[in-house]
Coordinates of C-alpha atoms in Angstrom, one line a residue:
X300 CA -18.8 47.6 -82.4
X301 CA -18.3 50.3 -79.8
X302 CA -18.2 47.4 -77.2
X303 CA -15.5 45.1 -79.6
X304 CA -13.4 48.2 -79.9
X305 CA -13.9 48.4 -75.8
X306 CA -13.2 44.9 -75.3
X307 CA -9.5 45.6 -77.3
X308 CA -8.3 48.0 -75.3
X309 CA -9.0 46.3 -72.2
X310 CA -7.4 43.8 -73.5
X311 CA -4.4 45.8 -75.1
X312 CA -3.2 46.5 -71.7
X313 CA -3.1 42.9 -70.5
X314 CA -0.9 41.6 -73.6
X315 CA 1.2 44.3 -72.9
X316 CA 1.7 43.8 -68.9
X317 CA 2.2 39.9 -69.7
X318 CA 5.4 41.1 -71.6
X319 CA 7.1 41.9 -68.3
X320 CA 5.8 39.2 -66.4
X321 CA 7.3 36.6 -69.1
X322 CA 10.5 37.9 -67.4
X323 CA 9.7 36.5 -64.0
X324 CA 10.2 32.7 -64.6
X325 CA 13.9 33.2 -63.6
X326 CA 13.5 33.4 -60.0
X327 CA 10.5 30.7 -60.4
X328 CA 13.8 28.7 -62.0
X329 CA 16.1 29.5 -59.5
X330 CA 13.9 27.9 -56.9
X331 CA 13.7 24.6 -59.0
X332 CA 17.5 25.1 -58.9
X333 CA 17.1 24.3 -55.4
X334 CA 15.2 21.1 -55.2
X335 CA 18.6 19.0 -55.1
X336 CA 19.4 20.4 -52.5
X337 CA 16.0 19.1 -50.4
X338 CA 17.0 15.6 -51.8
X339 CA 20.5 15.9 -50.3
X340 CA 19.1 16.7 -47.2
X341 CA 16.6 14.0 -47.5
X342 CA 19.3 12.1 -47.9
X343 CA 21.1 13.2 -45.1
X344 CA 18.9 12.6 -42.6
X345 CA 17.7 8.7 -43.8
X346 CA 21.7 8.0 -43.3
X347 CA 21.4 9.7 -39.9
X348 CA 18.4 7.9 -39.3
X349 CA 19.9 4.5 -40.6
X350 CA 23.4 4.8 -38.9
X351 CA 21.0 5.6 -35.7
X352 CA 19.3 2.2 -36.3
X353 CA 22.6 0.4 -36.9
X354 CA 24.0 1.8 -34.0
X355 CA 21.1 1.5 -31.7
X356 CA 22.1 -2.8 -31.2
X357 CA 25.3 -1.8 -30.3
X358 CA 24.2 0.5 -27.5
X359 CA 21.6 -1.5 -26.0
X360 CA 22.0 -5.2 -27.2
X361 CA 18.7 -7.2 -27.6
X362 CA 19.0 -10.7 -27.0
X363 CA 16.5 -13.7 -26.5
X364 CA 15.5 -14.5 -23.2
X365 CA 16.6 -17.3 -21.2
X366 CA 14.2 -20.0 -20.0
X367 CA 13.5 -19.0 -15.9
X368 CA 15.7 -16.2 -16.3
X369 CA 14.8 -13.1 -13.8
X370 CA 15.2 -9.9 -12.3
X371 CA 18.3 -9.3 -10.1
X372 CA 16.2 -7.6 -7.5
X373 CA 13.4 -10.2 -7.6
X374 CA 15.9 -12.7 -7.2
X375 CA 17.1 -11.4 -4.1
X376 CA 13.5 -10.5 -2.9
X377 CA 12.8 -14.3 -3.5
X378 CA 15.3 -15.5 -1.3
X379 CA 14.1 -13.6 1.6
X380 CA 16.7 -11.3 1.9
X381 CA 15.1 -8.2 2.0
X382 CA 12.1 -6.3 -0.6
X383 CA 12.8 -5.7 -4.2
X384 CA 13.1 -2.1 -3.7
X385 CA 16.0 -2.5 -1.0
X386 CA 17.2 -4.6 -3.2
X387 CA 17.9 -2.3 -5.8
X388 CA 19.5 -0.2 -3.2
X389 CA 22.1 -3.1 -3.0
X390 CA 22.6 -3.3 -6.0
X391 CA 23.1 0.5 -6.7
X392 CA 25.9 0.4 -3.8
X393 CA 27.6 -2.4 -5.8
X394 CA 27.3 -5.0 -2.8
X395 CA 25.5 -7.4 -5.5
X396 CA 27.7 -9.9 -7.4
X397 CA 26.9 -12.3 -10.5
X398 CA 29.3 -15.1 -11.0
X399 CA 31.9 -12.6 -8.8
X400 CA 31.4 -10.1 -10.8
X401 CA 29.6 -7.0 -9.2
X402 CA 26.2 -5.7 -10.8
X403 CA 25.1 -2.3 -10.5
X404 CA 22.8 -2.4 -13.4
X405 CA 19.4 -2.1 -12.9
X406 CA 17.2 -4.3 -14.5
X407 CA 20.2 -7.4 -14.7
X408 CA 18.6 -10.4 -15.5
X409 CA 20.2 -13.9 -13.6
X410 CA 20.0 -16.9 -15.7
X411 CA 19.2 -20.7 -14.0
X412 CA 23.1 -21.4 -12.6
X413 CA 24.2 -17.8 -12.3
X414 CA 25.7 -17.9 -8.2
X415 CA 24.6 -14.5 -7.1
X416 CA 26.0 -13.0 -3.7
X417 CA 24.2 -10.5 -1.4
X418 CA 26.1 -8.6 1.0
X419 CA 28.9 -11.7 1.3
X420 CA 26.8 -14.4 1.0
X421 CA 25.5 -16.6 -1.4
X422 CA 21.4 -16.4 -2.4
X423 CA 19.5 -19.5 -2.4
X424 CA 16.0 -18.3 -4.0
X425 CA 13.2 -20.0 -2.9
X426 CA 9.8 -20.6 -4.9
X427 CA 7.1 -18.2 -3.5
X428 CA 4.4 -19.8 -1.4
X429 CA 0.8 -18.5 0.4
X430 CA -0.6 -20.6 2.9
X431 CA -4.6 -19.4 4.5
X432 CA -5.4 -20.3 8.3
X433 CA -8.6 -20.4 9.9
X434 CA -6.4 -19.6 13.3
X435 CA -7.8 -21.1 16.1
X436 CA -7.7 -19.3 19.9
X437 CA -4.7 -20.1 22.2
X438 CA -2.3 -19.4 19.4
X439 CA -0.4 -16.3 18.9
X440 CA 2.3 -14.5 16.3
X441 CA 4.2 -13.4 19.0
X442 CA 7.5 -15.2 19.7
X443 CA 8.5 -14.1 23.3
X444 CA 5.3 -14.9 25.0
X445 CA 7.2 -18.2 26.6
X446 CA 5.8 -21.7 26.3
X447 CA 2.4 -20.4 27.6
X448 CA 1.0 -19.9 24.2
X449 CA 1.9 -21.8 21.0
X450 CA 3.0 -20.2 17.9
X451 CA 0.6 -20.0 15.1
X452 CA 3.2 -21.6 13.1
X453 CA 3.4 -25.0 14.1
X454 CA -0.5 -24.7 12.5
X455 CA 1.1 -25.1 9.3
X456 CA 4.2 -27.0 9.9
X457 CA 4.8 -29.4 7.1
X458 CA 2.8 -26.9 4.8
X459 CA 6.5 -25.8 2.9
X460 CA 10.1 -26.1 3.5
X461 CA 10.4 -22.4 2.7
X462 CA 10.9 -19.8 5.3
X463 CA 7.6 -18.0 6.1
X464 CA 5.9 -15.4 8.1
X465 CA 2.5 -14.2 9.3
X466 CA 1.4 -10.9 7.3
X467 CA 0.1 -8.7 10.4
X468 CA -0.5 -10.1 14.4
X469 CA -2.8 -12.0 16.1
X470 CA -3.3 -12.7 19.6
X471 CA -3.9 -15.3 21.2
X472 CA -8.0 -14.8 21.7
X473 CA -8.5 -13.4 18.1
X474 CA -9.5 -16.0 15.5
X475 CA -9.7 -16.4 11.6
X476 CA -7.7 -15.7 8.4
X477 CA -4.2 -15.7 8.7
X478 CA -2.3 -15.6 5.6
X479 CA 1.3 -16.6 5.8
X480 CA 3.9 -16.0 3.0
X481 CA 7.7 -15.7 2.4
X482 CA 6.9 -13.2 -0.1
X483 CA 8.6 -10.2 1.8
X484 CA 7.2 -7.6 -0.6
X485 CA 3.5 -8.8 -0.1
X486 CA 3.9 -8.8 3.9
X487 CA 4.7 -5.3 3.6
X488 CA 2.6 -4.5 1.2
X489 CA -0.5 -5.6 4.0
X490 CA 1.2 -4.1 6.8
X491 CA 1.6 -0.6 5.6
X492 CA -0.6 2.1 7.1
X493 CA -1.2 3.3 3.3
X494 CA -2.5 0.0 1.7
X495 CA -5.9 -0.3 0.9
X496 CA -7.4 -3.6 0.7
X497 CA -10.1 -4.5 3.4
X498 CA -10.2 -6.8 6.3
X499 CA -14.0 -8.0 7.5
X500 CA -14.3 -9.1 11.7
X501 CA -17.1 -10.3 13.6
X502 CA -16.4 -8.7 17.2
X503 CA -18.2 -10.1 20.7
X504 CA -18.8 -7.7 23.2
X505 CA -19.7 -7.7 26.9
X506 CA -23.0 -5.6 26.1
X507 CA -24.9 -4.6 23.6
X508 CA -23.7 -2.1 21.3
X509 CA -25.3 1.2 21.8
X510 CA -27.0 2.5 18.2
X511 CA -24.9 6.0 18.9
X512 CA -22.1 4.3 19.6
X513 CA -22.5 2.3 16.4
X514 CA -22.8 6.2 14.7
X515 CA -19.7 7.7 15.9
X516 CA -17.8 4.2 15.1
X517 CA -18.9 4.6 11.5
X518 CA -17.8 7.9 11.1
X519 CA -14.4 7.4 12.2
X520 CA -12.5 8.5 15.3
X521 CA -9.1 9.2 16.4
X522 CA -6.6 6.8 18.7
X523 CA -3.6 7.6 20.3
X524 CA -3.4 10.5 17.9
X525 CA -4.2 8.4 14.7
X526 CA -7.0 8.7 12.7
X527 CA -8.8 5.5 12.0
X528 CA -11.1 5.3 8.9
X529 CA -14.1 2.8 8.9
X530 CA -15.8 1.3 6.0
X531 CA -19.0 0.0 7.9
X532 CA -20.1 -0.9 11.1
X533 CA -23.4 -3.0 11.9
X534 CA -25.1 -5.1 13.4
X535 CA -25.2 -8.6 12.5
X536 CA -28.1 -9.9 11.4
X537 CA -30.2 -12.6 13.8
X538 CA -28.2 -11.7 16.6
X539 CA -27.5 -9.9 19.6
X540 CA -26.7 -6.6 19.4
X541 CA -23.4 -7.5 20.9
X542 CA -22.7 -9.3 18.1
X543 CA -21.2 -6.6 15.5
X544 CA -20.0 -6.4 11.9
X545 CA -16.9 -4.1 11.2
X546 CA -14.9 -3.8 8.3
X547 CA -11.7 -1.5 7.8
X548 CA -8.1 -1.8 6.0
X549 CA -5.8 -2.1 8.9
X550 CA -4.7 -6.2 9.6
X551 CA -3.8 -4.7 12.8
X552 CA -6.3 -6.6 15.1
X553 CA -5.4 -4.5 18.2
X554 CA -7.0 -1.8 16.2
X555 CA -10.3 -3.3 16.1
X556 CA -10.3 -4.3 20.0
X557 CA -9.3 -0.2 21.1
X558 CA -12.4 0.9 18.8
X559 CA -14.8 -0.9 21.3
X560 CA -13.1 -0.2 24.6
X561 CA -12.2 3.2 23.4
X562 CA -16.1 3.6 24.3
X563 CA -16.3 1.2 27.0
X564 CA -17.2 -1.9 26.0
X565 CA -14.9 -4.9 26.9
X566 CA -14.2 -7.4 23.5
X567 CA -14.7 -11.0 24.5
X568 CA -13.9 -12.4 21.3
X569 CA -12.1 -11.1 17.6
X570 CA -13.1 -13.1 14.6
X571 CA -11.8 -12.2 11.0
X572 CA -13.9 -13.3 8.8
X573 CA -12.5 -11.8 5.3
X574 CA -9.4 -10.3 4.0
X575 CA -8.8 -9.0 1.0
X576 CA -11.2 -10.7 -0.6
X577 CA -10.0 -14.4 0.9
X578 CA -13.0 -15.9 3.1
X579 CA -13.3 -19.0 5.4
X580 CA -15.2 -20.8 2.9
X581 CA -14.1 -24.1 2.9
X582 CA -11.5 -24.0 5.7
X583 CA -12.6 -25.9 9.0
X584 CA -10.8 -23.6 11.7
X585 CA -7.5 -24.7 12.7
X586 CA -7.0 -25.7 8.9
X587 CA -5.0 -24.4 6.3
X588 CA -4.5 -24.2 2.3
X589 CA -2.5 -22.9 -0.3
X590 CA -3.9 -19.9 -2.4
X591 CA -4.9 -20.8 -5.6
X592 CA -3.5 -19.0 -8.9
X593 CA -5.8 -16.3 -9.4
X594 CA -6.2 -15.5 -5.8
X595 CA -2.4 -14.9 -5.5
X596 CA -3.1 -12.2 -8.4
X597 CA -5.9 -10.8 -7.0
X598 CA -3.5 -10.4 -3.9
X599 CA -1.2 -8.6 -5.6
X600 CA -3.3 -6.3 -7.5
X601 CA -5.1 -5.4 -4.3

């Protein structure tokens, strides 16, 4: 009983301080008040959001695209004016027009038909083409060596009616793979100091390659001020050991021929056997073919 009695006036208290607390659902109701308001501004922003997406066509107009239809700056670059990048630099200065209209924007596509002019004259793209030689000796890149030595490009004359060039030099006692291209971005791409893909040569020399010669070659060494980076040297397997094995990224075959005489050996003969993953396979020297698909990708994803 004592505990019943107990258990009432515990509880006496608490029906008497729920009295006051039935007064609080006003501000509870004031806050419901408020919803509305959230929907309105719900509201709000899906018309923002909707008057963004009607106005979004407006500002940057999406249309289907056009059968052959390309680049303004790769058009250019494909007619052999000058790389994609100056290109854009062209364009930016407003020296580019479409149908006489100028074109500064970047990223302007040129439709089959569209007569676009560069600098005062008018472009006539050509179709890019790459062309592998397995150069033979007495030939040489060079054009104002006289009528001594013939130019490597009567090797692969009938080969295209488009203009093309040799990526790097070769003299007229190295022989190999040549790649020629009018793809003016790809050229420079290979003849930058910076790019990265490598080149593979068998090298003849007058003696036989000292083993701590062979050491300090592999680690690299420093020529006219530059340093030169190689990714192996060696020996070449069955032969003499003046026959040697060197791979590196420069397609600068001069390179290769000051590595040897910078420690005294005299190069009788420059082979280049790989680059970039192309090889002689197939290609009696003097010969020549056009890259295939997926070695034109490979090539540009070097």
């Amino acid at each position: 009983m004592n505990n019943k009695e107990g258990n009432n006036k515990k509880s006496g208290p608490r029906a008497a301080s729920s009295r006051p607390s039935s007064n609080k659902p006003k501000p509870a109701m004031q806050k419901r008040a408020q919803g509305p308001k959230k929907v309105k501004v719900t509201t709000k922003v899906a018309d923002i959001a909707a008057d963004k997406v009607e106005k979004k066509p407006n500002q940057a107009p999406k249309r289907p695209k056009v059968k052959d239809e390309i680049r303004l700056n790769k058009y250019i670059a494909n007619s052999g004016a000058c790389s994609r990048r100056d290109a854009d630099i062209y364009i930016q200065s407003g020296t580019v027009k479409v149908n006489g209209i100028p074109v500064t924007e970047m990223g302007y596509m040129v439709k089959p038909g569209d007569v676009v002019n560069f600098d005062g004259s008018t472009l006539t793209p050509e179709k890019k083409v790459y062309i592998l030689l397995n150069k033979p000796k007495n030939f040489t890149t060079a054009m104002d060596e006289g009528q001594e030595y013939r130019n490597v490009l009567e090797l692969v004359k009938g080969s295209t009616t488009a203009k093309i060039g040799a990526v790097g030099r070769m003299d007229k006692n190295t022989t190999g793979l040549l790649l020629f291209t009018n793809d003016t971005d790809m050229i420079r791409k290979f003849t930058l100091p910076s790019q990265k893909s490598s080149k593979i040569y068998q090298v003849s020399l007058d003696k036989n390659l000292k083993f701590e010669d062979l050491e300090k070659i592999n680690k690299g060494l420093t020529l006219d001020g530059h340093r030169v980076f190689v990714e192996d040297v060696s020996y070449i397997e069955g032969e003499a050991k003046s026959e040697i094995g060197l791979q590196l990224r420069s397609s600068n075959v001069k390179v290769v021929r000051n590595i040897f005489e910078h420690f005294s050996y005299d190069v009788l003969r420059i082979d280049r056997v790989s680059f970039a993953g192309l090889t002689k396979k197939n290609l009696p020297r003097g010969n020549w073919r056009l890259l295939t698909e997926q070695e034109i990708i490979n090539l540009k994803n070097v």
